[in-house]
Amino acid sequence: MAVFKPENVEDFYEIGEVLGSGHFAQVRQVRERATGTCWAGKFLKIRKNTCSRLGLDRSSLEQEVEILQAVQHPNIVTLKDVFESRAEVVLILELVSGGELFDFIAEKENLLESEAIEFMKQILEGLGFLHSKNIAHFDLKPENIMLSDKAAPHPNIKLIDFGLAHRFHQGEEYRSTSGTPQYIAPEVMNSEPLSTAGDMWSIGVITYILLSGLSPFQGETDAETLRNISVMNYEFAAQYFSMTSSMAKDFIQKLLVKNLNDRMTAEECLLHPWIKPITRKQVAKRNRSSINMKNFKKFNARRKWKMSYNMVWMCNRLVRLKLLCKGSSDPDPLQRQCESDAEDAESKPASLLRRRLSSSS
Ligand code: ATP
């Protein structure tokens, strides 16, 4: 059982600038008073009672903590400590200061497939390790793939956000409809039993986007996206994939497979010739092919814009609701709450929301 320290986090850490926010958490840079070392503090609000719609169940937080404690790998963010007060839990995590991989790539003028593969390899190594421990991440998307230091000659990938991760026990049947529509596997959508193969589908989607700047199943609405996934409606349109090698397409095709038992595993991916070429011809092909940078930049700019728009929209709406209900004029504590409330404010298709309460074993 994970240890949640009852002490006040501020006695040990100085709280600094906001690094990022998600649906459930605000992440801030924190400085350890004893050593001066900087970490990332992930502040998560706990649900006060079962009727409350604000915050997270303590059990869901315990799961995130236990999983993080079970995995120590160079490509997975490290958990240092956990503090708990009446209202929130604070995870002290390794500070991942290089930003998101997609932002790093979008700043480049061009990128060869062979360079993109160096990142894919690290993602697959982190994932392979996770899967070897029977843990699935279940929320792989560009926002959760970060770099430890983008100034390094070979930046190191760090997978973050284990809020939806699940550790499978022998013979267990686990279903969950949580996830982000663009990246979820058909079995998640259909509320079927899940396995670590769910992450491999997301890797297929992420690779497709990385190479073309196009999201394979993205529709005008989430409902349309989900329909596209269910009928496996995707193609390699020549106008977007003209610079892509046939090996890369083969790699994606072996991941975007409806039957989860037929999808490549992380281990198999690492042996696929696109990742690990055997012949000189294969090496040359990777060096001749590049990612569609023009379209990738467009995709990333749209993605960032959408993230900011959603954040502002949700916060504004929540602040308005709260002010109406309470007649309060102090917006500050609300800002931390707004992300936890986002799920209630959004109107996405029925159960396919990014939340932690829909899982069942
Ligand atoms: P989501 O809405 O995706 O579920 P969440 O509420 O679980 O998110 P995280 O994804 O863990 O929260 O963190 C939110 C953001 O904070 C991340 O997108 C990232 O920008 C930043 N962040 C998270 N962990 C770290 C870290 N260890 N170092 C630096 N920044 C981090």
Short mmCIF file of C-alpha atoms and ligand atoms in Angstrom, two decimals, residues 19-25 27 40 42 77 93-96 139 141 143-144 146 160-161 354 356, ligand 1:
data_model
loop_
_atom_site.label_atom_id
_atom_site.label_comp_id
_atom_site.label_asym_id
_atom_site.label_seq_id
_atom_site.Cartn_x
_atom_site.Cartn_y
_atom_site.Cartn_z
CA LEU A 19 3.92 23.88 -15.46
CA GLY A 20 0.69 22.54 -16.83
CA SER A 21 -2.87 21.52 -16.10
CA GLY A 22 -4.97 18.54 -16.97
CA HIS A 23 -8.53 17.43 -16.36
CA PHE A 24 -7.72 16.48 -12.81
CA ALA A 25 -4.56 18.19 -11.79
CA VAL A 27 1.21 20.68 -11.99
CA ALA A 40 7.12 18.76 -10.34
CA LYS A 42 1.02 17.34 -9.20
CA VAL A 77 8.47 9.71 -15.07
CA LEU A 93 7.42 13.82 -9.53
CA GLU A 94 10.66 14.05 -11.44
CA LEU A 95 10.69 17.44 -13.20
CA VAL A 96 10.34 16.85 -16.95
CA ASP A 139 -4.02 7.41 -22.08
CA LYS A 141 -1.46 10.84 -26.58
CA GLU A 143 0.29 15.57 -24.33
CA ASN A 144 1.59 12.64 -22.30
CA MET A 146 7.42 14.58 -22.91
CA ILE A 160 3.71 10.92 -17.97
CA ASP A 161 0.15 10.87 -16.56
CA ARG A 354 -11.64 11.43 -20.09
CA ARG A 356 -11.52 7.83 -14.01
P1 ATP B 1 -5.16 14.71 -18.21
O1 ATP B 1 -6.17 15.75 -18.40
O2 ATP B 1 -4.39 14.43 -19.47
O3 ATP B 1 -5.66 13.50 -17.58
P2 ATP B 1 -3.92 15.14 -15.62
O4 ATP B 1 -4.90 16.01 -14.95
O5 ATP B 1 -3.90 13.73 -15.17
O6 ATP B 1 -4.06 15.28 -17.19
P3 ATP B 1 -1.08 15.39 -16.16
O7 ATP B 1 -1.31 15.04 -17.59
O8 ATP B 1 -0.34 14.42 -15.35
O9 ATP B 1 -2.47 15.77 -15.45
O10 ATP B 1 -0.36 16.80 -16.09
C1 ATP B 1 -0.90 17.96 -16.70
C2 ATP B 1 0.21 18.71 -17.43
O11 ATP B 1 1.22 19.10 -16.49
C3 ATP B 1 0.95 17.90 -18.48
O12 ATP B 1 0.31 17.97 -19.73
C4 ATP B 1 2.33 18.57 -18.50
O13 ATP B 1 2.30 19.74 -19.29
C5 ATP B 1 2.52 18.99 -17.06
N1 ATP B 1 3.29 17.96 -16.31
C6 ATP B 1 2.82 16.81 -15.79
N2 ATP B 1 3.80 16.10 -15.18
C7 ATP B 1 4.92 16.83 -15.31
C8 ATP B 1 6.29 16.64 -14.89
N3 ATP B 1 6.65 15.55 -14.20
N4 ATP B 1 7.20 17.59 -15.21
C9 ATP B 1 6.82 18.70 -15.90
N5 ATP B 1 5.56 18.94 -16.32
C10 ATP B 1 4.61 18.02 -16.04
#
